[in-house]
Coordinates of C-alpha atoms and ligand atoms in Angstrom, one line a residue:
X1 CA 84.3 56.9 159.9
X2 CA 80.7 56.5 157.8
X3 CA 78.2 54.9 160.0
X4 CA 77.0 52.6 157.7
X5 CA 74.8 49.4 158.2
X6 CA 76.6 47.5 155.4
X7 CA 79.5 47.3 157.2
X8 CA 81.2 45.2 154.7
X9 CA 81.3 48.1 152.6
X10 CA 82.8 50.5 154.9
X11 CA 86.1 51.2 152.5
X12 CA 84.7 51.6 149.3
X13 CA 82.0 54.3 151.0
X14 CA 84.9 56.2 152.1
X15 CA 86.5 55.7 148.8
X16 CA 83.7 57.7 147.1
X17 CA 84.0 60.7 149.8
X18 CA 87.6 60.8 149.1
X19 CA 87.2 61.8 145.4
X20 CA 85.5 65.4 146.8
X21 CA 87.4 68.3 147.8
X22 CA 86.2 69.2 151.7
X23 CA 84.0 66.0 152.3
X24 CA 86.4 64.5 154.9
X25 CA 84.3 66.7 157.6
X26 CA 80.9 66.0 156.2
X27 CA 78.8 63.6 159.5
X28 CA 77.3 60.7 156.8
X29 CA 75.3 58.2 157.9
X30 CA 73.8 55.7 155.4
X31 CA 71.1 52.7 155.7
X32 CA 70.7 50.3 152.8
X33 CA 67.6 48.3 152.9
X34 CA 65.7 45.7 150.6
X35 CA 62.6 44.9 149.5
X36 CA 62.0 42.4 146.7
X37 CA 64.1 43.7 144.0
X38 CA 64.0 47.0 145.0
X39 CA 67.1 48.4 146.8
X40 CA 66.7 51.2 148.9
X41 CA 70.2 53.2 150.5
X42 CA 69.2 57.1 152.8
X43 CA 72.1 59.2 152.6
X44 CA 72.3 61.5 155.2
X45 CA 74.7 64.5 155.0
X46 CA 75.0 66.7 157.7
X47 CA 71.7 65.5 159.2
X48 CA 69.9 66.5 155.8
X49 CA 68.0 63.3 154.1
X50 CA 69.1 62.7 150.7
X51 CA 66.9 59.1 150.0
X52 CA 67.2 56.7 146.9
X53 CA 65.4 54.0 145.7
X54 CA 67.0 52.0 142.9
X55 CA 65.1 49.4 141.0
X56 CA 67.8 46.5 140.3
X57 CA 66.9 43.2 138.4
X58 CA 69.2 40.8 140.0
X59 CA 70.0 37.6 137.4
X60 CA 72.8 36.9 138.4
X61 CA 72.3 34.9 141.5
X62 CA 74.5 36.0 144.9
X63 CA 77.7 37.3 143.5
X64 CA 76.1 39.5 141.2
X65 CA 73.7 40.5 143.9
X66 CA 76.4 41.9 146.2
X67 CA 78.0 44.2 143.4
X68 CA 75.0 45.1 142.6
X69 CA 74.4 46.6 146.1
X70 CA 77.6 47.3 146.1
X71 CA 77.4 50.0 143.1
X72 CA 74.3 51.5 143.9
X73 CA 74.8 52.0 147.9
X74 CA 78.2 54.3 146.3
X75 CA 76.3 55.4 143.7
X76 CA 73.7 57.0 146.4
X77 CA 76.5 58.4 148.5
X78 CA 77.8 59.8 145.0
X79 CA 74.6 61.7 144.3
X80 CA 74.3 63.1 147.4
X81 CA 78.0 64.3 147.7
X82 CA 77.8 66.0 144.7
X83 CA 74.3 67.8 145.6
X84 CA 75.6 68.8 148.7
X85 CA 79.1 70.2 147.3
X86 CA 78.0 71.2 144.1
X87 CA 80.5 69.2 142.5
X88 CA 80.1 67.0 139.7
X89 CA 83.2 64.5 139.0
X90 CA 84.6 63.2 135.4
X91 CA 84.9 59.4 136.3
X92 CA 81.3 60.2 138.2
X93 CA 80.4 57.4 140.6
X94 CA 83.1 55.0 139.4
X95 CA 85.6 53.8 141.5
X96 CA 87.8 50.5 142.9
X97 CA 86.8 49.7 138.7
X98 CA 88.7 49.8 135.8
X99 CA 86.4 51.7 133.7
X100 CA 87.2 49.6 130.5
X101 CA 86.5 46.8 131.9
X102 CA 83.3 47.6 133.7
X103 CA 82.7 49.3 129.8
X104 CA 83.3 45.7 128.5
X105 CA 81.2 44.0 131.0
X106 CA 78.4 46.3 130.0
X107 CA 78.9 45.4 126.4
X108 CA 78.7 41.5 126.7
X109 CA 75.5 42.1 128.6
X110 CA 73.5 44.8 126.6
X111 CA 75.8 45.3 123.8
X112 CA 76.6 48.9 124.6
X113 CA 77.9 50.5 127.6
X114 CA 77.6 54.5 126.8
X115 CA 73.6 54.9 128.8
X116 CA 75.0 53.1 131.6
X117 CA 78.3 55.2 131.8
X118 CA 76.6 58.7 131.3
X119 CA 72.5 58.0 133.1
X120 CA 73.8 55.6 135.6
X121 CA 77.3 56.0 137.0
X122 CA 77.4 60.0 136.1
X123 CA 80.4 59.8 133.8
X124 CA 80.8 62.8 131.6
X125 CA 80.4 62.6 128.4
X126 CA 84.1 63.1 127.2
X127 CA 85.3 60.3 129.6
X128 CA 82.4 58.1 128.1
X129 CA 83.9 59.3 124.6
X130 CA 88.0 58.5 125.7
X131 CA 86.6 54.8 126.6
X132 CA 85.1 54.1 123.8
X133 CA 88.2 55.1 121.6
X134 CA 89.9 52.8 124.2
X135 CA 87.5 49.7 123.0
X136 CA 87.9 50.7 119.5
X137 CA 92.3 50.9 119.7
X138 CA 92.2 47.7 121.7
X139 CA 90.5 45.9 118.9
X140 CA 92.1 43.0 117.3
X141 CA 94.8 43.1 120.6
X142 CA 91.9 42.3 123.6
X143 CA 91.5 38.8 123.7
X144 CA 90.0 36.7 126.6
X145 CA 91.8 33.6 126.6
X146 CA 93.2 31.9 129.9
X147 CA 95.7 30.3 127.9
X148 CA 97.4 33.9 127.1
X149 CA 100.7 34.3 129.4
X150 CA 102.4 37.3 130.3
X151 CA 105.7 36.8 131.8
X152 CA 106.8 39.8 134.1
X153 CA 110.3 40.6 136.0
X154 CA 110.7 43.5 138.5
X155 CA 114.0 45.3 139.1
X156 CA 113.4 47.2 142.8
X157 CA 116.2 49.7 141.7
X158 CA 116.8 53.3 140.6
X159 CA 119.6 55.4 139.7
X160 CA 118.1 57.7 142.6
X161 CA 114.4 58.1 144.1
X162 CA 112.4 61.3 142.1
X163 CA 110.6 62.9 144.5
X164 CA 107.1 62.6 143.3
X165 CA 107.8 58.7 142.4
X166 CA 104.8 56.5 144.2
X167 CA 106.5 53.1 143.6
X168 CA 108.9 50.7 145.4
X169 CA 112.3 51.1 144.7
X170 CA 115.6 52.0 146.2
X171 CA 118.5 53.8 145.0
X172 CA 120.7 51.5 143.9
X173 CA 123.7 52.7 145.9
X174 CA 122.1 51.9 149.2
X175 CA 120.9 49.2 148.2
X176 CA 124.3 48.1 146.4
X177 CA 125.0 45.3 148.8
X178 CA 122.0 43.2 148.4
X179 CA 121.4 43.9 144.0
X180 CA 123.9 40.6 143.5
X181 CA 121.5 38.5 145.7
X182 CA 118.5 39.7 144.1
X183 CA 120.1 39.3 140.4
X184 CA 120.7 35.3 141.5
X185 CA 117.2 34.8 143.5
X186 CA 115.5 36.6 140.4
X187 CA 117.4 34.7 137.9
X188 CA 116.6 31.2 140.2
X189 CA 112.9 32.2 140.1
X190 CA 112.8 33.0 136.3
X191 CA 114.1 29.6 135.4
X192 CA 111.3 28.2 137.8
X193 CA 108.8 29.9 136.8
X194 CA 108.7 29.1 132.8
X195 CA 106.9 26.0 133.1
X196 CA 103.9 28.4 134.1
X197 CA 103.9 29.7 130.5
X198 CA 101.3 28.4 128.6
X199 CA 100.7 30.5 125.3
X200 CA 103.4 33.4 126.0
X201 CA 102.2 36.9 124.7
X202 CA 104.5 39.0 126.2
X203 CA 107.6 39.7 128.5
X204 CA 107.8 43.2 130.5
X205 CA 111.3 43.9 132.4
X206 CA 109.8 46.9 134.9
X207 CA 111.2 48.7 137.6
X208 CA 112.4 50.9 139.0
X209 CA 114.9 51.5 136.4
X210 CA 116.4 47.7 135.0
X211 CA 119.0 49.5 133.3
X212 CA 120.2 50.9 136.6
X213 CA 121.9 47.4 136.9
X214 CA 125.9 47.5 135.8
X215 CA 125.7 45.6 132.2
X216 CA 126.9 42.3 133.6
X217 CA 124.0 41.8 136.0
X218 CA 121.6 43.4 133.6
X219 CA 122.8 40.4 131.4
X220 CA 122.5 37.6 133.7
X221 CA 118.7 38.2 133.9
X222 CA 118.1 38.8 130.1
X223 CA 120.1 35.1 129.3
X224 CA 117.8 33.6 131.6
X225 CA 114.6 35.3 129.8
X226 CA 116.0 34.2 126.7
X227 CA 115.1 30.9 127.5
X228 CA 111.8 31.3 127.8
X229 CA 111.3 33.8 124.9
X230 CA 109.7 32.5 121.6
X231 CA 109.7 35.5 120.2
X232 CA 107.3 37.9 121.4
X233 CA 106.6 41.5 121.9
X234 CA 109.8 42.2 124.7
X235 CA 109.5 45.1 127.2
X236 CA 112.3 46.7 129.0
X237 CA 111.6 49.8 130.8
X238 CA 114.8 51.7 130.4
X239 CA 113.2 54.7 131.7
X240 CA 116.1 57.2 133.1
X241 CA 118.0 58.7 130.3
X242 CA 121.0 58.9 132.6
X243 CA 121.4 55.3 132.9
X244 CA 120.8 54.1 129.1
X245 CA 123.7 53.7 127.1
X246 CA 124.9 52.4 124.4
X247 CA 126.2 49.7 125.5
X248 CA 123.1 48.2 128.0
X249 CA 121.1 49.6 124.4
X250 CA 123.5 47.2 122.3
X251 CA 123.0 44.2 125.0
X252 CA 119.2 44.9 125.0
X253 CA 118.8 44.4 120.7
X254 CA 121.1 41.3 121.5
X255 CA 118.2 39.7 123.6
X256 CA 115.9 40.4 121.2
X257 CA 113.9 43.5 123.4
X258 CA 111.9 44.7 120.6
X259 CA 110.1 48.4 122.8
X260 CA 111.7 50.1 125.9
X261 CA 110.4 53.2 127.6
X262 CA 112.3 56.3 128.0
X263 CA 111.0 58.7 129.9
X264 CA 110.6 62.3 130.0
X265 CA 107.9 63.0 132.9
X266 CA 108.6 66.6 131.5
X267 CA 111.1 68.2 129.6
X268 CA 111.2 71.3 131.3
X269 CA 114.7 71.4 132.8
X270 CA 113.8 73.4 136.1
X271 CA 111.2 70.8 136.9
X272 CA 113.4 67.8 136.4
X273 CA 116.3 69.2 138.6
X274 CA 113.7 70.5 141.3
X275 CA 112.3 66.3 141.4
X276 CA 115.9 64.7 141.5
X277 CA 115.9 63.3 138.0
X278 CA 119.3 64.0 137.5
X279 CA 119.0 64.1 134.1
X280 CA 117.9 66.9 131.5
X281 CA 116.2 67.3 128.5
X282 CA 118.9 67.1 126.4
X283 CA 120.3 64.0 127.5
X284 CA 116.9 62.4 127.2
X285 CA 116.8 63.6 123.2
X286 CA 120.1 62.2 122.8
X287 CA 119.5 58.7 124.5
X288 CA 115.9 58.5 122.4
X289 CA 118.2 59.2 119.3
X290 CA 120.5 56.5 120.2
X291 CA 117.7 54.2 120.6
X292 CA 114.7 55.1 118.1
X293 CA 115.9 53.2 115.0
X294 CA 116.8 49.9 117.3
X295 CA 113.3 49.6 119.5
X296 CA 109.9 50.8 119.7
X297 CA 109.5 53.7 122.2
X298 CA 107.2 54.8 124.8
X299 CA 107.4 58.1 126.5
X300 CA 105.8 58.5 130.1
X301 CA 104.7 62.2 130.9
X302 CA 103.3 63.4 133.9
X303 CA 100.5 66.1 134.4
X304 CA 100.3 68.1 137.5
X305 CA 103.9 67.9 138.4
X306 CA 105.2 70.7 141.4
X307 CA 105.6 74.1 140.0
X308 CA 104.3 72.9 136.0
X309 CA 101.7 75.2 134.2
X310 CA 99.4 74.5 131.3
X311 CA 102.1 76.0 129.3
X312 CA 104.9 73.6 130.5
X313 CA 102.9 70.7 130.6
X314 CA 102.1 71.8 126.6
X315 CA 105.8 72.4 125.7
X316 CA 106.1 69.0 127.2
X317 CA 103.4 67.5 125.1
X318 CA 104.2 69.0 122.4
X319 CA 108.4 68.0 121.9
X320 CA 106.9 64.3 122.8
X321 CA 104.5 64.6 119.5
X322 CA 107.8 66.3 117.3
X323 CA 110.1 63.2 118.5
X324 CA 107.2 61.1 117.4
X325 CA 107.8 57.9 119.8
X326 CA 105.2 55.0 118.8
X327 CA 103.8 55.2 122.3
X328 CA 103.1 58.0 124.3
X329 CA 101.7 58.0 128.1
X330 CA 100.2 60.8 130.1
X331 CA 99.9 60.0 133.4
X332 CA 98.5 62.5 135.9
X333 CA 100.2 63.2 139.2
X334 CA 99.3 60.8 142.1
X335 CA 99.9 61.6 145.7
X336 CA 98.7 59.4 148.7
X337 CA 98.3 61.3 152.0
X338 CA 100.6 62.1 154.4
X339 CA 103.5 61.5 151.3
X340 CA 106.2 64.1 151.4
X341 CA 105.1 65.7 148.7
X342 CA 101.5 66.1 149.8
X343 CA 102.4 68.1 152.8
X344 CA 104.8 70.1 150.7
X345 CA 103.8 71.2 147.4
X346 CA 101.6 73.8 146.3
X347 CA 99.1 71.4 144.4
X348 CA 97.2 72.6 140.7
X349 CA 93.2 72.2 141.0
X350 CA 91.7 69.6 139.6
X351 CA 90.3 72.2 136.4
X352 CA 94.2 72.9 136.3
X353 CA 95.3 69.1 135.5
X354 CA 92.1 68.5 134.2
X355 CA 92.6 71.1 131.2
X356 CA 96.3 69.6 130.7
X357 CA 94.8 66.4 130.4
X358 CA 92.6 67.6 127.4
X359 CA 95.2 69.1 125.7
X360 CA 97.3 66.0 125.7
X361 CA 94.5 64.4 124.3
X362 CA 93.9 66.6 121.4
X363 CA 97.2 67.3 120.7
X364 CA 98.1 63.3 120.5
X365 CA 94.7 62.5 119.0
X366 CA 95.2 65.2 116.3
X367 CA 99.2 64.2 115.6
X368 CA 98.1 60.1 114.5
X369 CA 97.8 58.6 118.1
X370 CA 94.8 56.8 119.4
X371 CA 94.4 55.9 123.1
X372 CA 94.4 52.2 123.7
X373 CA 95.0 52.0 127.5
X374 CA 93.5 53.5 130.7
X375 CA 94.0 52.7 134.4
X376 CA 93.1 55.4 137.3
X377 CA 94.8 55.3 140.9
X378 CA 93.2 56.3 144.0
X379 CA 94.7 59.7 144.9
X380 CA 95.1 61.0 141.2
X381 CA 95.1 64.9 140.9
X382 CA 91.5 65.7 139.8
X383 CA 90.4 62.0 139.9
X384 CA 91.6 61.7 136.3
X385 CA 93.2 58.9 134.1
X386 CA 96.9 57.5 132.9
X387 CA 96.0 56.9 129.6
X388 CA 98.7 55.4 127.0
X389 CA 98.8 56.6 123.2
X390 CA 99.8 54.4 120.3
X391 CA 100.6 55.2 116.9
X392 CA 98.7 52.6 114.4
X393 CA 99.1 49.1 114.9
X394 CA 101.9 49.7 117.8
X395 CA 99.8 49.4 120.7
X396 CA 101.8 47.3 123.6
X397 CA 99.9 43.8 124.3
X398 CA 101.6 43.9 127.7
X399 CA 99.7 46.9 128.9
X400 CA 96.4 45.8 127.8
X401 CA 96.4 42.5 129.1
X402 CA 97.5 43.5 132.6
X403 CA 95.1 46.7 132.4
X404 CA 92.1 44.4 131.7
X405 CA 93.4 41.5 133.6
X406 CA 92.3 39.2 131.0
X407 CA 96.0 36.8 130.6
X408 CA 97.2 35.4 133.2
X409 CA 100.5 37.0 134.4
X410 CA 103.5 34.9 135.6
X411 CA 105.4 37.8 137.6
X412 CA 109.1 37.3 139.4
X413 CA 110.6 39.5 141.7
X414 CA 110.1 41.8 144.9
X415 CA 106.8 43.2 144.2
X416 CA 105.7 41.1 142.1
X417 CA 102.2 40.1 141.7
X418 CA 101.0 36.9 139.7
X419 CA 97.9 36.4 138.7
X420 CA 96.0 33.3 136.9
X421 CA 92.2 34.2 135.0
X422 CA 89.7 31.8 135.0
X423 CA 87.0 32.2 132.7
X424 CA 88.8 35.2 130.7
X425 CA 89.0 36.6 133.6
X426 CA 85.6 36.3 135.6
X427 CA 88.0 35.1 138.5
X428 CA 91.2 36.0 139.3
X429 CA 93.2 34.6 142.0
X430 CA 96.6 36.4 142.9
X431 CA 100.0 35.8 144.7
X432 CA 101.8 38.8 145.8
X433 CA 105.4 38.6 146.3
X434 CA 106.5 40.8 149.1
X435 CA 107.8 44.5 148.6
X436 CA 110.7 44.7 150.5
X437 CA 114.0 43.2 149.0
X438 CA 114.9 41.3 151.8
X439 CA 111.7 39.8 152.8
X440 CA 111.7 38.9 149.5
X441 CA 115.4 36.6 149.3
X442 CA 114.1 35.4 153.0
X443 CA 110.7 34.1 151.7
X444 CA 111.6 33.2 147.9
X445 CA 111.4 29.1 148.3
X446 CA 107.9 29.9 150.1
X447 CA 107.0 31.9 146.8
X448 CA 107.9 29.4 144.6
X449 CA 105.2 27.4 146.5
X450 CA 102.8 29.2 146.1
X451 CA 103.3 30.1 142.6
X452 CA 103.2 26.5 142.1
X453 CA 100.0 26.3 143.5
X454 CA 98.5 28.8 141.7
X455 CA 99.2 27.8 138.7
X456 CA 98.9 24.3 138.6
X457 CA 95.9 23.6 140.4
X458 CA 93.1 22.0 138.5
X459 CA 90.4 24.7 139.2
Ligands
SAM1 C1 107.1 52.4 137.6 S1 107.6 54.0 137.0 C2 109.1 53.4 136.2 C3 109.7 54.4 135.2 C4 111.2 54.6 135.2 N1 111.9 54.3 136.4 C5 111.4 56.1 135.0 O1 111.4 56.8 136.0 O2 111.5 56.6 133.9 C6 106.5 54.2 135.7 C7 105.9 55.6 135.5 O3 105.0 55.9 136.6 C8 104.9 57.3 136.6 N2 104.8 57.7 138.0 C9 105.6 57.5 139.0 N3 105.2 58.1 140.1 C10 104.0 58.7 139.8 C11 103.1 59.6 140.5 N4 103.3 59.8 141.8 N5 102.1 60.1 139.9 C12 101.9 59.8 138.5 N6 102.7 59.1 137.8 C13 103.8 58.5 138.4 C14 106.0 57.9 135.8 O4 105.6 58.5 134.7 C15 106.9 56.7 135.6 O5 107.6 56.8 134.3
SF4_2 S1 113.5 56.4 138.4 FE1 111.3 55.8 138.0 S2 110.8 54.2 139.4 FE2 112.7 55.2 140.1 S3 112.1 56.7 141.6 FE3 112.2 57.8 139.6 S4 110.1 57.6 138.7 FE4 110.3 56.1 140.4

């Protein structure tokens, strides 16, 4: 517990002292007080004074005001963290931000946002670099517009749970009673939720693993998307080469899916067996062969997976670039505390990861792909990044406008999370479906309320 007088900010203090190794038994204590424009937060580690003064021109009336203090009462803590430990983080002092979007805030202020990321928030001056060539890829694609609809359906189901896997879903046959159920509620709330669309971008099919679902199910939901589709970029994310076959490939093309993602993670064999893939490398070739001519492609890898090297995590890297999807994605291991793996695995230090990272990105960067999106987690391995690569002009619209939250999203299913923008996304207001299946079939009248409400009021 930080003893804090900005009580209010509580989470987001401890936030910053989770991204260094060994602070969890530092004593901090930390005042914040105010005079005129001048914002003053003591940081006191271990009973040693570390004071700040930050001179803030606040504009922007009481909103801006609070993130102001906000960002510069973590910013202190940051500082005196990373005297005390010695330790000087990539991402710096940014956290609970996307840093693209805090990039793009910067931009429509000052018209740059490189000082402020390097003198300000402490980000390095590669990870200042990788957002900028984010900006640049995303040009022509990023556009502000609350008009701009993204229409998103969750399947909660896998062919079995990997081990490192931080997201909801059940294996399918434990769940196998309740997947008809959920096919009809999802199918019900698809057809309700099309009048929401208003200038339709995108559709994204994510999981889980959609293509776990027997073909006839699988086709129930992409007749009822048809409906609503005018044409746009369509998303399926396949993912587990052990479930993708020709015919759910066929069935896809048929519903006019134009990308789906099949993913790798790795394709070191030993690795894949040792996380309960279930499939191998070979199969994963074969299915992207099956598929490469019909859609575009996106491979997900991970960095910092149990018992990987730099030299397996290259070899990974390296048959992605040779099979030449249009999209790759590296993301890098994430593991909340107290998960299974956490108290199991022997974990890679954050140079480790960090230096697989940088290959990834010269080795993409070097073979024709540019990276266009970037999200970080709490919990990443070496607070690092998930950043996706595109080849020219086949970045995925979908990714962007969720990443930067500037669409609105109309999102059905367990899980699910819509979202409408107001003011190209100045304000977002949300309603979150619940996780659990069953919760979800209980509750899914009451969510159609509220969807209803969110995206139909006037302001
Ligand atoms: C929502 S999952 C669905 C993908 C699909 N079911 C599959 O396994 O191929 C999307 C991606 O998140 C990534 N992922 C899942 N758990 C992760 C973790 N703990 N750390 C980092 N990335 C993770 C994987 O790369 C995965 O492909
Ligand atoms: S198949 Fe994908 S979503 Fe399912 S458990 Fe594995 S990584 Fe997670």
């Amino acid at each position: 517990m930080i003893d804090t007088n900005l009580e209010f900010l509580q989470s987001e203090l401890q936030e910053v002292v989770n991204l260094f190794d060994g602070a969890d038994d530092i004593k901090i204590r930390h005042r914040f007080s105010e005079n005129e424009n001048k914002f003053v937060n003591t940081v006191t580690l271990n009973g040693k004074v570390y004071a700040y003064g930050n001179l803030v021109d606040v504009k922007g009336g009481e909103i801006e005001k609070k993130r102001l203090v906000k960002r510069f009462a973590k910013l202190s803590l940051y500082k005196g963290l990373s005297r005390l430990t010695g330790q000087q983080l990539p991402w710096g002092a940014l956290t609970g931000i996307r840093p693209t979007k805090l990039a793009y805030q910067q931009i429509e202020k000052v018209g740059e946002f490189t000082e402020f990321f390097t003198d300000v928030m402490k980000v390095s001056e590669e990870k200042t670099a990788l957002t900028k060539r984010v900006i640049d890829t995303q040009k022509g694609i990023y556009e502000r517009n609350d008009q701009n609809t993204d229409f998103f359906v969750f399947i909660p189901f896998c062919p079995s749970r990997c081990k490192y896997c931080s997201f909801i879903s059940a294996d399918i046959k434990s769940a196998q009673k309740h997947v008809d159920a959920y096919v009809d509620a999802l199918v019900d709330e698809i057809n309700f939720s099309a009048k929401f669309i208003k200038k339709l971008r995108s559709i994204y099919i994510g999981g889980g693993t959609p293509v776990a679902l027997s073909d006839e199910r699988l086709e129930k939901i992409l007749c009822a998307i048809d409906k609503i589709n005018t044409g746009v970029e369509y998303t399926v994310e396949a993912g587990r080469p052990d479930v993708i076959t020709k015919s759910n490939l066929k069935m896809l093309k048929a519903h006019g899916v134009t990308r789906i993602c099949i993913n790798p993670q790795t394709f070191s064999n030993v690795t894949l067996q040792k996380l309960g893939r279930n499939h191998t490398a070979e199969q994963l070739v074969e299915k992207y062969n099956l598929a490469k001519d019909m859609f575009s492609v996106n491979m997900d890898l991970i960095a910092g997976l149990e018992g990987e090297d730099f030299n397996v995590f290259k070899q990974s890297v390296d048959k992605a670039i040779e099979l030449s999807p249009d999209n790759v994605t590296v993301h890098t291991l994430c593991i909340k505390r107290g998960s299974y793996l956490a108290e199991t695995e022997n974990r890679l230090s954050g140079k480790e990861v960090s230096d697989m990272v940088d290959y990834a990105f010269g080795a993409l960067t070097d073979n024709g792909y540019s990276p266009y999106y970037l999200y970080r987690q709490k919990y990443m391995a070496g607070n690092l990044e998930n950043v996706g690569y595109t080849k020219p002009n086949k970045a995925c619209v979908y990714n962007i406008d969720v990443m930067e939250e500037i669409a609105q999203n109309v999102a059905c299913g367990a899980n699910a999370i819509s979202k409408r923008v107001f003011s190209g996304g100045e304000r977002i207001e949300r309603v979150a479906s619940p996780k659990d299946v069953l919760t979800y079939l209980n509750k899914l009248e009451e969510i159609k309320n509220k969807k209803e409400k969110l995206f139909c009021s006037l302001v």
